[in-house]
Rosetta silent file (secondary structure, phi, psi, omega in degrees, C-alpha in Angstrom):
SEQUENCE: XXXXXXXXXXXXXXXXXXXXXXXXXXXXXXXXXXXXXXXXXXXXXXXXXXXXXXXXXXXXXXXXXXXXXXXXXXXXXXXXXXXXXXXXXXXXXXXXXXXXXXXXXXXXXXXXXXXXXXXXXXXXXXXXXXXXXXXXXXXXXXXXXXXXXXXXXXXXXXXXXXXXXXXXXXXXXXXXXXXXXXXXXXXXXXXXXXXXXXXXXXXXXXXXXXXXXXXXXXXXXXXXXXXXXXXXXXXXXXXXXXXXXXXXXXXXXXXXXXXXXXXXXXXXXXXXXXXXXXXXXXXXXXXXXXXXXXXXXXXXXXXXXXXX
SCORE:     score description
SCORE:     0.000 S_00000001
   1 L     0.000  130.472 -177.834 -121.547  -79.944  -41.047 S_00000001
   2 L   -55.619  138.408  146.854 -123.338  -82.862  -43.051 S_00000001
   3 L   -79.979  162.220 -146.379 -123.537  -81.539  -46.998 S_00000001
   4 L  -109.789  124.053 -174.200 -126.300  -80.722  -48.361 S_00000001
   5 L   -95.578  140.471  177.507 -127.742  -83.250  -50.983 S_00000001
   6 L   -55.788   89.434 -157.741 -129.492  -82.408  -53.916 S_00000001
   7 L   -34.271  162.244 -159.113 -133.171  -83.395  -54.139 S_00000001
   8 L   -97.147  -33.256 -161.021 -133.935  -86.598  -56.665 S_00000001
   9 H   -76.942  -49.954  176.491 -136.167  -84.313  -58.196 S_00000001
  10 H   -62.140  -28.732 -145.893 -133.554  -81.731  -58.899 S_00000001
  11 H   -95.827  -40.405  168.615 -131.008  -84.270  -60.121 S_00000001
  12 H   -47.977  -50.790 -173.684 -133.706  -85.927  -62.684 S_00000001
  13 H   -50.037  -48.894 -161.656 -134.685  -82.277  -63.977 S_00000001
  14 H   -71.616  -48.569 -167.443 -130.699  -81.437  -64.841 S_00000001
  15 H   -82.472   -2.403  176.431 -130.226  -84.942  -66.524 S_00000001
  16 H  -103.658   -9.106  135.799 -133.248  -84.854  -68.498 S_00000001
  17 H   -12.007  -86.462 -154.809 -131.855  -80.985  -69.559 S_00000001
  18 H   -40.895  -70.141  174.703 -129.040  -82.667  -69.951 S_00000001
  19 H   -75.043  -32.921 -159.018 -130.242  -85.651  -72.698 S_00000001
  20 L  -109.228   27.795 -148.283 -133.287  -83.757  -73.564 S_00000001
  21 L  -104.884   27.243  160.108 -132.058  -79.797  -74.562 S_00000001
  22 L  -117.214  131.682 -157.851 -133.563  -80.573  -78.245 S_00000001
  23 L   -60.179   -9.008  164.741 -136.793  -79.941  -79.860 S_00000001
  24 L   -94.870   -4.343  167.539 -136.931  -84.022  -80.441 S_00000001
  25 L   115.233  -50.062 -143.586 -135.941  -85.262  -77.247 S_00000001
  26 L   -85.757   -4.631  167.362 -132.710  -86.763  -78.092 S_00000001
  27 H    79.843  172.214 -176.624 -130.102  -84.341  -76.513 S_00000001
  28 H   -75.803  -22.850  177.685 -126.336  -83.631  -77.818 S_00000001
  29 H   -66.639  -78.107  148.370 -125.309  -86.847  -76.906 S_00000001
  30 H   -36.022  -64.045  172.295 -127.657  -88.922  -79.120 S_00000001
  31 H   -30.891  -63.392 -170.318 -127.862  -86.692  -81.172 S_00000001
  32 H   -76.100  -40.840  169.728 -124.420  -86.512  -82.187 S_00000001
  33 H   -29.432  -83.579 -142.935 -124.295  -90.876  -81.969 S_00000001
  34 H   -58.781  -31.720  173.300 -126.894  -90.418  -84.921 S_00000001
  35 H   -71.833  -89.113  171.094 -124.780  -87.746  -87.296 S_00000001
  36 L    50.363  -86.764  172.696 -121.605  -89.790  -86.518 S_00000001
  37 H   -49.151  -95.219  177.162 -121.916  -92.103  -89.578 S_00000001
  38 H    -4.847  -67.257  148.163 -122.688  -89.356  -91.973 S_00000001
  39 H    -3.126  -72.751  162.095 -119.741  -87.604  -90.481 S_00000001
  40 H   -49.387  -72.116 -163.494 -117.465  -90.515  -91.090 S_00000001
  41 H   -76.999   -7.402 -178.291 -118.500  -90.537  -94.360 S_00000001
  42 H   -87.049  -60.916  144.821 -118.108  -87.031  -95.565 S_00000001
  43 H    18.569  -75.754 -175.736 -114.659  -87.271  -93.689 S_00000001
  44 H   -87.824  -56.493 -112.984 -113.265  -90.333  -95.734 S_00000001
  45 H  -129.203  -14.594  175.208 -114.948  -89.642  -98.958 S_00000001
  46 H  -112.620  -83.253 -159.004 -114.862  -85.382  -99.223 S_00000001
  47 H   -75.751  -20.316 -174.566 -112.484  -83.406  -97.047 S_00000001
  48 H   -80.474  -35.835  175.127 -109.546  -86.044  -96.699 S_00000001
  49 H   -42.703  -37.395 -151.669 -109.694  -86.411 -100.648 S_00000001
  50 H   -85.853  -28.524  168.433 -109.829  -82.607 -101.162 S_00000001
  51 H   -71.108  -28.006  172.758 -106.973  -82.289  -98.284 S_00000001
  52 H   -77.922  -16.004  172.868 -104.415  -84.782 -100.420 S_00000001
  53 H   -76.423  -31.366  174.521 -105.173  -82.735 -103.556 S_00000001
  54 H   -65.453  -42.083 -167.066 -103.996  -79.603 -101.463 S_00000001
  55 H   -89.133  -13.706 -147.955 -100.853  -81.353 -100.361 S_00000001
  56 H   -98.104  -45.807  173.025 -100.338  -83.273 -103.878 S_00000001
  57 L   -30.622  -42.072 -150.814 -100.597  -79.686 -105.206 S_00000001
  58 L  -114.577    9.443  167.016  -98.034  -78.247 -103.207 S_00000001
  59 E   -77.940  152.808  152.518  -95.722  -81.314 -104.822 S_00000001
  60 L  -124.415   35.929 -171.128  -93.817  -82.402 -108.065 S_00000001
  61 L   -59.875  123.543  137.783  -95.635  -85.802 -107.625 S_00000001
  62 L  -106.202  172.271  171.727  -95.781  -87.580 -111.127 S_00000001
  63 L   -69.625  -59.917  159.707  -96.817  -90.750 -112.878 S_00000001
  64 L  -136.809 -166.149  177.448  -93.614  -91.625 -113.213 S_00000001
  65 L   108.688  128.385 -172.519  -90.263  -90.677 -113.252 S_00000001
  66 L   -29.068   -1.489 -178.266  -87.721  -90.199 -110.163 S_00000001
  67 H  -121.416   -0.659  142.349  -90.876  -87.981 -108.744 S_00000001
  68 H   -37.580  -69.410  170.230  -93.085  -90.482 -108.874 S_00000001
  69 H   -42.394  -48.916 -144.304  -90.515  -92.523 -106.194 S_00000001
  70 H  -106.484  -36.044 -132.764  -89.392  -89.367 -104.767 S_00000001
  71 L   -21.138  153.291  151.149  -92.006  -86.569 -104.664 S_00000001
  72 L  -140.495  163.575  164.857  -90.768  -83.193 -102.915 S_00000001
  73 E   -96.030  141.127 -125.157  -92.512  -80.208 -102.125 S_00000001
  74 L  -153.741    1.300  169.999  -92.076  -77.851 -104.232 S_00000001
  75 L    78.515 -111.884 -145.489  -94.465  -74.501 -102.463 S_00000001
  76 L  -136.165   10.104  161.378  -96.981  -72.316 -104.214 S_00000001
  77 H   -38.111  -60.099  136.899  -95.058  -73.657 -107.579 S_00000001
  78 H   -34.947  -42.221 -134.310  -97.570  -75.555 -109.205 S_00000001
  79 H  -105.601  -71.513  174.602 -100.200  -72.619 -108.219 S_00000001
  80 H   -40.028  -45.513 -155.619  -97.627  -69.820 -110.280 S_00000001
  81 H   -95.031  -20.320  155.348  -96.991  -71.826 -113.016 S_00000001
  82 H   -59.758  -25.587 -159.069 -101.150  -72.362 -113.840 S_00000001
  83 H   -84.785  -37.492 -162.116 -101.871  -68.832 -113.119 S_00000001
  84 H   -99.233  -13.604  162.460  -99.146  -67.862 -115.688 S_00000001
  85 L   -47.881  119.732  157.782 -100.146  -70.887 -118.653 S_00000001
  86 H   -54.625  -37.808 -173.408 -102.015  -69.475 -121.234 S_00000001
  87 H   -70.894  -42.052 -169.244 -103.662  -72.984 -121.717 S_00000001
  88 H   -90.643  -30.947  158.549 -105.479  -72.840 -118.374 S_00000001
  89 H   -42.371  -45.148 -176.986 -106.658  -69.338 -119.059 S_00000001
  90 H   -61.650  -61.335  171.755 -107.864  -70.460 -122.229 S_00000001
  91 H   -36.095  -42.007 -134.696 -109.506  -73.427 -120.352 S_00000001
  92 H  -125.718 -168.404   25.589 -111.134  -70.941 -117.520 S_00000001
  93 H  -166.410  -67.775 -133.704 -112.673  -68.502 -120.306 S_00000001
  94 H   -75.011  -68.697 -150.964 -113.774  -72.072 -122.513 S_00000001
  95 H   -55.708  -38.344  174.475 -115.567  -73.404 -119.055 S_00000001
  96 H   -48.252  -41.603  158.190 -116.929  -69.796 -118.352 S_00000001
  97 H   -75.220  -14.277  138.907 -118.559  -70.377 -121.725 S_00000001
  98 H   -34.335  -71.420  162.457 -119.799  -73.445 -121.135 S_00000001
  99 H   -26.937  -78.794  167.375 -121.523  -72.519 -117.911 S_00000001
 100 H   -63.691  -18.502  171.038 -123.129  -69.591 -119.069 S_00000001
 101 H   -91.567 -130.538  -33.124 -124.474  -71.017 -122.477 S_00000001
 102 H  -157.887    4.144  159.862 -125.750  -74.452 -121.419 S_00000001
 103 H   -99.497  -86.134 -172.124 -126.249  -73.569 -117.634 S_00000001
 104 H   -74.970  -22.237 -166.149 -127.331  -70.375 -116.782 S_00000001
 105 L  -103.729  -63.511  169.267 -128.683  -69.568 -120.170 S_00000001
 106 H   -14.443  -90.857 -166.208 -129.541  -73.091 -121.578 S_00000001
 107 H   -75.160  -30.213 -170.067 -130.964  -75.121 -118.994 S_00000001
 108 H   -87.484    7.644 -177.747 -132.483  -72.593 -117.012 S_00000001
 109 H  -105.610  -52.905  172.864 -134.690  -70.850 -120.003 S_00000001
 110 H   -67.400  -43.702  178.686 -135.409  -74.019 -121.583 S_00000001
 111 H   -53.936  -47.515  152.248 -136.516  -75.807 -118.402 S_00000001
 112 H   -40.210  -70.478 -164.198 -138.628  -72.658 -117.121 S_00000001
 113 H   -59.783  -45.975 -179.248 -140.115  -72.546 -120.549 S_00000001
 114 H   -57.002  -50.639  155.232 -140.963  -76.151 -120.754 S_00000001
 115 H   -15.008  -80.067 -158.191 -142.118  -76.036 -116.674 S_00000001
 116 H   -53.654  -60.596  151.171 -144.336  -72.981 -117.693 S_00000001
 117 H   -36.227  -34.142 -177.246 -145.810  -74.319 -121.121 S_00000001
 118 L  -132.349   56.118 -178.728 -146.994  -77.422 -119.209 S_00000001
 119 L   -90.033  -11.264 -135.638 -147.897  -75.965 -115.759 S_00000001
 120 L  -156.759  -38.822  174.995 -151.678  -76.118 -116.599 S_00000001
 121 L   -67.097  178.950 -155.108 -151.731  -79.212 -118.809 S_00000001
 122 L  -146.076  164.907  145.068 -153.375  -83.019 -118.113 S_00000001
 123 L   117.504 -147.641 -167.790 -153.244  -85.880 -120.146 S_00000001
 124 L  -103.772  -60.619 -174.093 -150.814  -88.173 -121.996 S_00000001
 125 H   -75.963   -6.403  172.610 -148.620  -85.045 -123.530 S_00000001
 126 H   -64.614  -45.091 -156.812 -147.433  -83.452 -120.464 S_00000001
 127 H   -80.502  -89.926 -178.963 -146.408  -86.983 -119.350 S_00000001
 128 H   -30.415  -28.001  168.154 -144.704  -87.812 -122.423 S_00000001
 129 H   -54.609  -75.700 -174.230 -142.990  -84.410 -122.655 S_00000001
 130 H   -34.992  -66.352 -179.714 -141.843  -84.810 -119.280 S_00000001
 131 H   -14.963  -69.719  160.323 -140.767  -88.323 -119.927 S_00000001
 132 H   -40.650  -70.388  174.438 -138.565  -87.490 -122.956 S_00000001
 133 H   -42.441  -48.068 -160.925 -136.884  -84.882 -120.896 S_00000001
 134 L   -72.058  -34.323  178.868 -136.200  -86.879 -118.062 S_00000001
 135 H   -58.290  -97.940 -170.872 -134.884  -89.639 -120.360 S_00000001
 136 H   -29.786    4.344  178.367 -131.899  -87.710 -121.697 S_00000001
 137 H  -108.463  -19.546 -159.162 -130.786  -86.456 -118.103 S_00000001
 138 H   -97.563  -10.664  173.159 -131.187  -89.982 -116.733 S_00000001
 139 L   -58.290  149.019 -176.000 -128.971  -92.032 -119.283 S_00000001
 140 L   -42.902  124.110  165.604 -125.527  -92.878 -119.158 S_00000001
 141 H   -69.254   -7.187  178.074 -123.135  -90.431 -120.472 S_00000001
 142 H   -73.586  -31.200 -171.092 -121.156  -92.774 -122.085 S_00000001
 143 H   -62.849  -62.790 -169.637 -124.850  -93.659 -123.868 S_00000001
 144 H   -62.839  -33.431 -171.270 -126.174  -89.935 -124.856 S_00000001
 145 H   -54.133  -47.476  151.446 -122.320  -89.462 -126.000 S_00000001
 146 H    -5.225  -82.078 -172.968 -122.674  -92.354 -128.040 S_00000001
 147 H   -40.736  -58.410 -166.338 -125.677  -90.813 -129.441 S_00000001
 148 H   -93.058   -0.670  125.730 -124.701  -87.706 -130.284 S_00000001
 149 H   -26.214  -62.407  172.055 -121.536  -88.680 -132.050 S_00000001
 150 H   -75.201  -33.971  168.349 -123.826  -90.431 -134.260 S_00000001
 151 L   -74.659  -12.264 -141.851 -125.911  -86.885 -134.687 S_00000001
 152 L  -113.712  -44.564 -143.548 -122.973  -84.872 -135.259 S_00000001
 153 L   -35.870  151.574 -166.418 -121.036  -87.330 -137.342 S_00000001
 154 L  -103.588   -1.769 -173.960 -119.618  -85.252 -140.643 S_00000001
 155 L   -97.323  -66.250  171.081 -120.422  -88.520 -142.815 S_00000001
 156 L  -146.199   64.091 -170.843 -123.214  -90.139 -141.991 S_00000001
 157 L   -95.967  169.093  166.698 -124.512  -88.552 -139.139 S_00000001
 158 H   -39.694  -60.085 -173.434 -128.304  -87.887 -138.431 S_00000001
 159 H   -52.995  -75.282  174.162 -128.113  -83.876 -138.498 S_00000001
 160 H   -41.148  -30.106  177.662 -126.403  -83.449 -141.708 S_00000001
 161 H   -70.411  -33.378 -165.393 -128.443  -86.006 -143.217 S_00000001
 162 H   -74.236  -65.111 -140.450 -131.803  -83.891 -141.644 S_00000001
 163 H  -112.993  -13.347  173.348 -130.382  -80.944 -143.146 S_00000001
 164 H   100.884   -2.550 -162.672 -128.982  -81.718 -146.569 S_00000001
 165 L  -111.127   64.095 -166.762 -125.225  -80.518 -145.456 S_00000001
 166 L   -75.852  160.859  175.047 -123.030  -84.042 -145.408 S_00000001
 167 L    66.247   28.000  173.850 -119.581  -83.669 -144.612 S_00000001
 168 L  -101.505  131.397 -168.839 -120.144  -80.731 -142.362 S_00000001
 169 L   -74.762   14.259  177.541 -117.886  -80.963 -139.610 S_00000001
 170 H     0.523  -73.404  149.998 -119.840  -79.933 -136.188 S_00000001
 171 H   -37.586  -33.910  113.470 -117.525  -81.238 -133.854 S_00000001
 172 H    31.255 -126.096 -162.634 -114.919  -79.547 -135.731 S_00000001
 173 H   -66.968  -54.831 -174.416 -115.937  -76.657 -136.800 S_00000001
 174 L  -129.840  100.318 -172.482 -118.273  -75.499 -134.035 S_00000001
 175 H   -75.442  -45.676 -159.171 -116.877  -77.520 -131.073 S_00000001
 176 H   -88.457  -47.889 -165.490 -117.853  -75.313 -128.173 S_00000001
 177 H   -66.542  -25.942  171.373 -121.311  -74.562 -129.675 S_00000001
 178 H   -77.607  -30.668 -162.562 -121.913  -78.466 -129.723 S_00000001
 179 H   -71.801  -63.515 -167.342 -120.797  -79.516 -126.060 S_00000001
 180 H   -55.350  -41.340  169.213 -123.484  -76.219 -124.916 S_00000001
 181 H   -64.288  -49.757 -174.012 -126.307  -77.548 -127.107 S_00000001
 182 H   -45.709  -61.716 -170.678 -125.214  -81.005 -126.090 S_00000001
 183 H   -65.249  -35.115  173.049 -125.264  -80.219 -121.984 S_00000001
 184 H   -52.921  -55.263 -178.381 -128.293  -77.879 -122.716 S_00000001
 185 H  -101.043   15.002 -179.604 -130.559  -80.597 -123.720 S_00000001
 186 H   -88.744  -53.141 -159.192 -128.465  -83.319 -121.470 S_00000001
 187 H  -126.967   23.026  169.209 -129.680  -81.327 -117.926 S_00000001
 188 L   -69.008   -9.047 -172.874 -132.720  -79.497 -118.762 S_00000001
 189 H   -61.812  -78.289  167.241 -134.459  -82.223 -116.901 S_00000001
 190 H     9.997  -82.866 -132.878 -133.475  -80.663 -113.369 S_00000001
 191 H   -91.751  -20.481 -179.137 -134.348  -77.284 -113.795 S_00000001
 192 H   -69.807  -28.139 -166.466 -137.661  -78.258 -115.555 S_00000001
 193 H   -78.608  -34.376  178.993 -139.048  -80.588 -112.536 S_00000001
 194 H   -57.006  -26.859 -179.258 -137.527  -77.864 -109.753 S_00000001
 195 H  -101.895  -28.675  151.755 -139.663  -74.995 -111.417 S_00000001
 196 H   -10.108  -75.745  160.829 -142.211  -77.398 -112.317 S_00000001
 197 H   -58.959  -32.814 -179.793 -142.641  -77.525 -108.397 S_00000001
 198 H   -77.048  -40.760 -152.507 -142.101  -74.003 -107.562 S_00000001
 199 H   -70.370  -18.233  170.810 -144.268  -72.846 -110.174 S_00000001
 200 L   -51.628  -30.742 -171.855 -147.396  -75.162 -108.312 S_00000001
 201 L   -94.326   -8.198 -168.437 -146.851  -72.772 -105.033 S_00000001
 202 L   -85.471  119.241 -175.973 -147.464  -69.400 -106.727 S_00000001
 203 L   -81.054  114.486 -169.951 -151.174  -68.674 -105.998 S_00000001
 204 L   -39.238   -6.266 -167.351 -153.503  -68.611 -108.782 S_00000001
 205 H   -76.048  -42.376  159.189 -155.123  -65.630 -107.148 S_00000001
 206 H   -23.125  -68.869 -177.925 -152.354  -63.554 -108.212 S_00000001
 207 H   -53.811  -39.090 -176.297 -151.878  -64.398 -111.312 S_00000001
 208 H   -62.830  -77.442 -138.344 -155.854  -63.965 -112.042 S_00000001
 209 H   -61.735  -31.119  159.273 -155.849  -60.791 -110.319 S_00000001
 210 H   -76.630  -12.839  133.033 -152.977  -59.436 -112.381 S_00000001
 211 H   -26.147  -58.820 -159.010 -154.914  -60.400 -115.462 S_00000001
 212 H   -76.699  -30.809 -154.229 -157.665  -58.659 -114.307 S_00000001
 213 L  -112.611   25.263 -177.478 -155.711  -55.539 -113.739 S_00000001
 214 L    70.228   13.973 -166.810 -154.486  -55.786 -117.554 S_00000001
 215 L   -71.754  173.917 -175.370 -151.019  -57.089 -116.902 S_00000001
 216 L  -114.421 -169.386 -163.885 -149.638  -58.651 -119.934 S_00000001
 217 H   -54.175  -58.992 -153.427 -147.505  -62.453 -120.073 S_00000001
 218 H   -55.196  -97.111  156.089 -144.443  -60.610 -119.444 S_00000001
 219 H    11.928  -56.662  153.561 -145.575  -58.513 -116.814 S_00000001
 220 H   -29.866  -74.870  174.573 -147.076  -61.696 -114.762 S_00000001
 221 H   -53.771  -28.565 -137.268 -143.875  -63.080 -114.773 S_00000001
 222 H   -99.909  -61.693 -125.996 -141.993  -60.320 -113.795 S_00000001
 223 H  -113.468  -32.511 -170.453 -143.939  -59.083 -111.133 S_00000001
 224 H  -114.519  -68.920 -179.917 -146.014  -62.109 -109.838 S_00000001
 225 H   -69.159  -57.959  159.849 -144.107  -65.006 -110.587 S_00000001
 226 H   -31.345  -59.291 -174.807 -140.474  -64.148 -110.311 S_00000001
 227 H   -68.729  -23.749 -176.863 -140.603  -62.830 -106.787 S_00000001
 228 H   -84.875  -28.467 -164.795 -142.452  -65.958 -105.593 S_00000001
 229 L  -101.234    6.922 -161.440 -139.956  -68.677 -107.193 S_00000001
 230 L   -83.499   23.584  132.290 -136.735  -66.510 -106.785 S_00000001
 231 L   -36.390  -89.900 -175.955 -135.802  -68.853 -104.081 S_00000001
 232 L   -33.751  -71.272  149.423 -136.115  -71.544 -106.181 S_00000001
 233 H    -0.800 -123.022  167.629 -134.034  -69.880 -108.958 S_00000001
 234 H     0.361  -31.935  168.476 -130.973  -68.970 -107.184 S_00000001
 235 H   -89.633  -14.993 -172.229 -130.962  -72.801 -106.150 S_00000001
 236 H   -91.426  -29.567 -169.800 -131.439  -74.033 -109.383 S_00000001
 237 H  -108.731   -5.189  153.751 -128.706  -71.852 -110.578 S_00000001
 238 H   -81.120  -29.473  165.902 -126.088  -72.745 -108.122 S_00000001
 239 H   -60.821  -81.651 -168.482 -126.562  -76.569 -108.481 S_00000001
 240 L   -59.469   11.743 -177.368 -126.433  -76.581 -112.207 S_00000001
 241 L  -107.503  -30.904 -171.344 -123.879  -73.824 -112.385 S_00000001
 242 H   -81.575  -53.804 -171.817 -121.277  -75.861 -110.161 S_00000001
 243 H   -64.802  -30.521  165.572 -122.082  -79.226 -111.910 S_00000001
 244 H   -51.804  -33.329  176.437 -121.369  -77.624 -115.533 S_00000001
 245 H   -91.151    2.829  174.549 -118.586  -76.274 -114.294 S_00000001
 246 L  -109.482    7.238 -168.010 -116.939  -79.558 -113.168 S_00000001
 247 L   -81.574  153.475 -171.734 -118.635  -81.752 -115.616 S_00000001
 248 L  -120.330  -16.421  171.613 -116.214  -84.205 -117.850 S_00000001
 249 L   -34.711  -33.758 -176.260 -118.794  -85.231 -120.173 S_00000001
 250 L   -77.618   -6.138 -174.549 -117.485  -82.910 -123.133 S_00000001
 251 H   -56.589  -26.344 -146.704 -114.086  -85.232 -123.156 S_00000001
 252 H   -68.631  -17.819 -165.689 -116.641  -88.234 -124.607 S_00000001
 253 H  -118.637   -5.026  168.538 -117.562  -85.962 -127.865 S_00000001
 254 L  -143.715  -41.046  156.875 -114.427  -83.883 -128.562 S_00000001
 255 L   100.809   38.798  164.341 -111.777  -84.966 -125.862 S_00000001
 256 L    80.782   -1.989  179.500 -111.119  -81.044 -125.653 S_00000001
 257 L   -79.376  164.494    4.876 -110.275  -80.623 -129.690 S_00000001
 258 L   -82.989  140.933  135.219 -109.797  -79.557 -132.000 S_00000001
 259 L    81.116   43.700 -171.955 -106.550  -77.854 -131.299 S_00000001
 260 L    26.249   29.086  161.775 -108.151  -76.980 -126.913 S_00000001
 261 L   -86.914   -0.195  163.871 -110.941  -75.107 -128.480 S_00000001
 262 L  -138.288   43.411 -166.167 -113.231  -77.077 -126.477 S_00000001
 263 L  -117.474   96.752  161.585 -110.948  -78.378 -123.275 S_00000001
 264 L   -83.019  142.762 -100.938 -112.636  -77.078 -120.467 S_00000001
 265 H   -91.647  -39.696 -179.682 -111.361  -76.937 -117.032 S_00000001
 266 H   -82.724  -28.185 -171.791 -112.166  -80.679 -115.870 S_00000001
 267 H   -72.910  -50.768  158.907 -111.180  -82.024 -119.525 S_00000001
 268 H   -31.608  -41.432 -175.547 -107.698  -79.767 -118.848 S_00000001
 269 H  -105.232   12.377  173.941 -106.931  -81.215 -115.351 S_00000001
 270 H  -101.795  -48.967  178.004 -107.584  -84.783 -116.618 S_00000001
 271 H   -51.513  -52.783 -164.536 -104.962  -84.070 -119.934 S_00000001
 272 H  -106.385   32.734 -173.062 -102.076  -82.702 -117.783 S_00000001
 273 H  -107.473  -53.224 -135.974 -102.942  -84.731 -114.460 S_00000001
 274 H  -103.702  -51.244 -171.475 -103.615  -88.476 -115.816 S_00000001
 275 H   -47.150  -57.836 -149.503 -102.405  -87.743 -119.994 S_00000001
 276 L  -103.281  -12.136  163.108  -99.275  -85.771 -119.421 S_00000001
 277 L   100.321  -24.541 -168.622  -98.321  -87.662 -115.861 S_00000001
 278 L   -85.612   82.891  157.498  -98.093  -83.969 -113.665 S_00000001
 279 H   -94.023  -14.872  141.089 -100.651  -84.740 -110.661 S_00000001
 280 H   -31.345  -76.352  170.687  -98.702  -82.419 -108.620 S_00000001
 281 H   -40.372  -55.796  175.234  -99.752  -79.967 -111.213 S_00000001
 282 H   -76.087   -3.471  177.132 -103.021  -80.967 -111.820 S_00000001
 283 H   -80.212  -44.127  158.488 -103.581  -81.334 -108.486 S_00000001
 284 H   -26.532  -57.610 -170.568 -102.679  -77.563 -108.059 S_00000001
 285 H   -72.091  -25.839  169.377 -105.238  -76.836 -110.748 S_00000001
 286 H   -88.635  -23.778  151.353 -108.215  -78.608 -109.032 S_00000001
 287 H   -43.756  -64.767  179.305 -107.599  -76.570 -106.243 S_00000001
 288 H   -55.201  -32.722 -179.004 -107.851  -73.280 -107.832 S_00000001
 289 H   -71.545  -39.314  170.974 -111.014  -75.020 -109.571 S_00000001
 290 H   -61.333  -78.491  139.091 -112.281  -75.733 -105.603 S_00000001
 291 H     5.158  -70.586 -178.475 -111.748  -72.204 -105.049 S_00000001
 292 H   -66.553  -43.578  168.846 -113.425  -70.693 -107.655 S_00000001
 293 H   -57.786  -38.785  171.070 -116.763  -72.862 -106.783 S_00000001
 294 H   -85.757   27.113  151.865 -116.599  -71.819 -103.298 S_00000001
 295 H   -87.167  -67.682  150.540 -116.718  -68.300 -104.708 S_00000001
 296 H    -2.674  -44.137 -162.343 -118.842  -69.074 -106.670 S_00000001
 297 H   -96.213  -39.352  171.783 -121.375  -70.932 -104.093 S_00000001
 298 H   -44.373  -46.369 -176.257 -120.737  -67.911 -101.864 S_00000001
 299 H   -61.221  -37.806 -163.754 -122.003  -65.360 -104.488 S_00000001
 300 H   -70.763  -48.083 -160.630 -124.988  -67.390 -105.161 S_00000001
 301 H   -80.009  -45.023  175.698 -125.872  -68.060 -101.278 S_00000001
 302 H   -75.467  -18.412  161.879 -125.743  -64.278 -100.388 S_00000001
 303 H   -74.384  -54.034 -178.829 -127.934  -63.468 -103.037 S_00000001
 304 H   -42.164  -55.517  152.124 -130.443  -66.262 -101.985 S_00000001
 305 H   -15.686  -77.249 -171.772 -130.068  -64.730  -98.528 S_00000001
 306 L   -58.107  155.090 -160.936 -130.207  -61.332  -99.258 S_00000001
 307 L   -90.117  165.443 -174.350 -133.958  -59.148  -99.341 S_00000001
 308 L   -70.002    0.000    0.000 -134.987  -58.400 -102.564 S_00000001
């Protein structure tokens, strides 16, 4: 018996399936050509990095020293002996303060309030406000560090001079409390232009209508505005919570001193990784730091998720 051939008609439907089974046309095929490059680069430049930190971890790899030449693996060694250091505890409670004062409390109160305060204005001072804000997030850190060196300074710094107190010690004295003002007004930029924009989608009718129905400022917010931007939030407070907690910025104004009262978790794994020679160790320790953000990232993303 001859076999039975498909119609041209049939075999054109299944290959344009076939290339075409995406709402743009371009099929799995194409598709995937076009991610490719991205791919590649998250590849070389993310997960193979973060996989050699895993294995470097799991090491007694040093800067020098027969384990420099030599390296062995050495197990879950590294990963015991951070868990059980008091100094990285210390570090992990330091960055936890860090976070929450100059993240979650800092940037995201001042930036809302600034956001809020000029939601409604026109003109020259909105722009200049903005500006000024925008400046300090977009400058070098090596620059603003610079700067605020020069504010802090126990001699002849700006502040002291401003306030009448010379030879008060800031850096010092109150170490932690400077790097959180410092980061506070360093990344308020962010969170002001992200609510900036959310607060533009919340529909004035609302807002009027709870006016009208006696609500007070609070009340507004609570009730009107919150629930529409809480999106927004939640995104605002996962970016800026994970870059504060990896940020290296406080080495440039205290270098974690005095005495690790202000050596926070990335300032920590730079002292005993690159200072002290153990990148086996410190390699260990930015794991466990990788770990805690993708709890972190988790927590945040099932709340974002999740119905009110």
């Amino acid at each position: 018996m001859a076999q039975a051939t498909s119609p041209p008609e049939v075999v054109r439907d299944a290959t344009a399936r076939r290339y075409s089974s995406d709402a743009a046309g371009l099929g799995r095929l194409r598709a995937g050509a076009f991610v490719a490059p991205a791919m590649v680069l998250i590849a070389v430049f993310l997960v193979f990095p973060a996989l050699w930190v895993i294995y470097l971890g799991l090491t007694n790899y040093r800067l020098t020293g027969v384990e420099a030449a030599e390296p062995r693996v050495v197990g879950l060694d590294n990963f015991v002996k951070a868990l059980s250091d008091p100094t990285f505890w210390n570090s992990t409670w330091l960055t936890v303060q860090f976070v929450l004062g100059s993240a979650v409390i800092g940037q995201v109160v001042l930036g809302f309030t600034i956001a809020w305060l000029l939601r409604d204005r026109r003109g020259p001072l909105k722009r200049i406000v903005e500006g000024l804000v925008i400046l300090a997030w977009i400058l070098p850190s090596a620059v603003v560090s610079f700067l605020w060196v020069a504010l802090l300074d126990r001699d002849g710094g700006t502040l002291n001079t401003l306030l009448g107190i010379p030879g008060f010690a800031w850096l010092l004295d109150h170490p932690m409390l400077s790097i959180i003002v410092f980061n506070t007004w360093r990344g308020t930029a962010f969170s002001m232009m992200l609510y900036g924009a959310a607060l533009g989608n919340v529909p004035p009718s609302h807002l009027e209508s709870a006016r009208l129905a006696g609500a007070s400022g609070w009340q507004q917010l609570r009730d009107v505005v919150f629930p529409h931007i809480r999106g927004h939030i939640l995104t605002n407070l996962l970016l800026i919570s994970l870059w504060t907690f990896n940020d290296f910025t406080p080495f440039m104004l205290t270098a974690g001193g005095p005495d690790g009262k202000s050596e926070v978790l990335a300032v920590y794994v730079y002292n005993v990784a690159l200072k002290g020679g153990q990148l086996g160790y410190g390699a260990a320790v930015s794991t466990v730091i990788l770990l805690i953000n993708l709890v972190v990232a988790v927590f945040y993303l099932r709340l974002l998720r999740s119905k009110k």
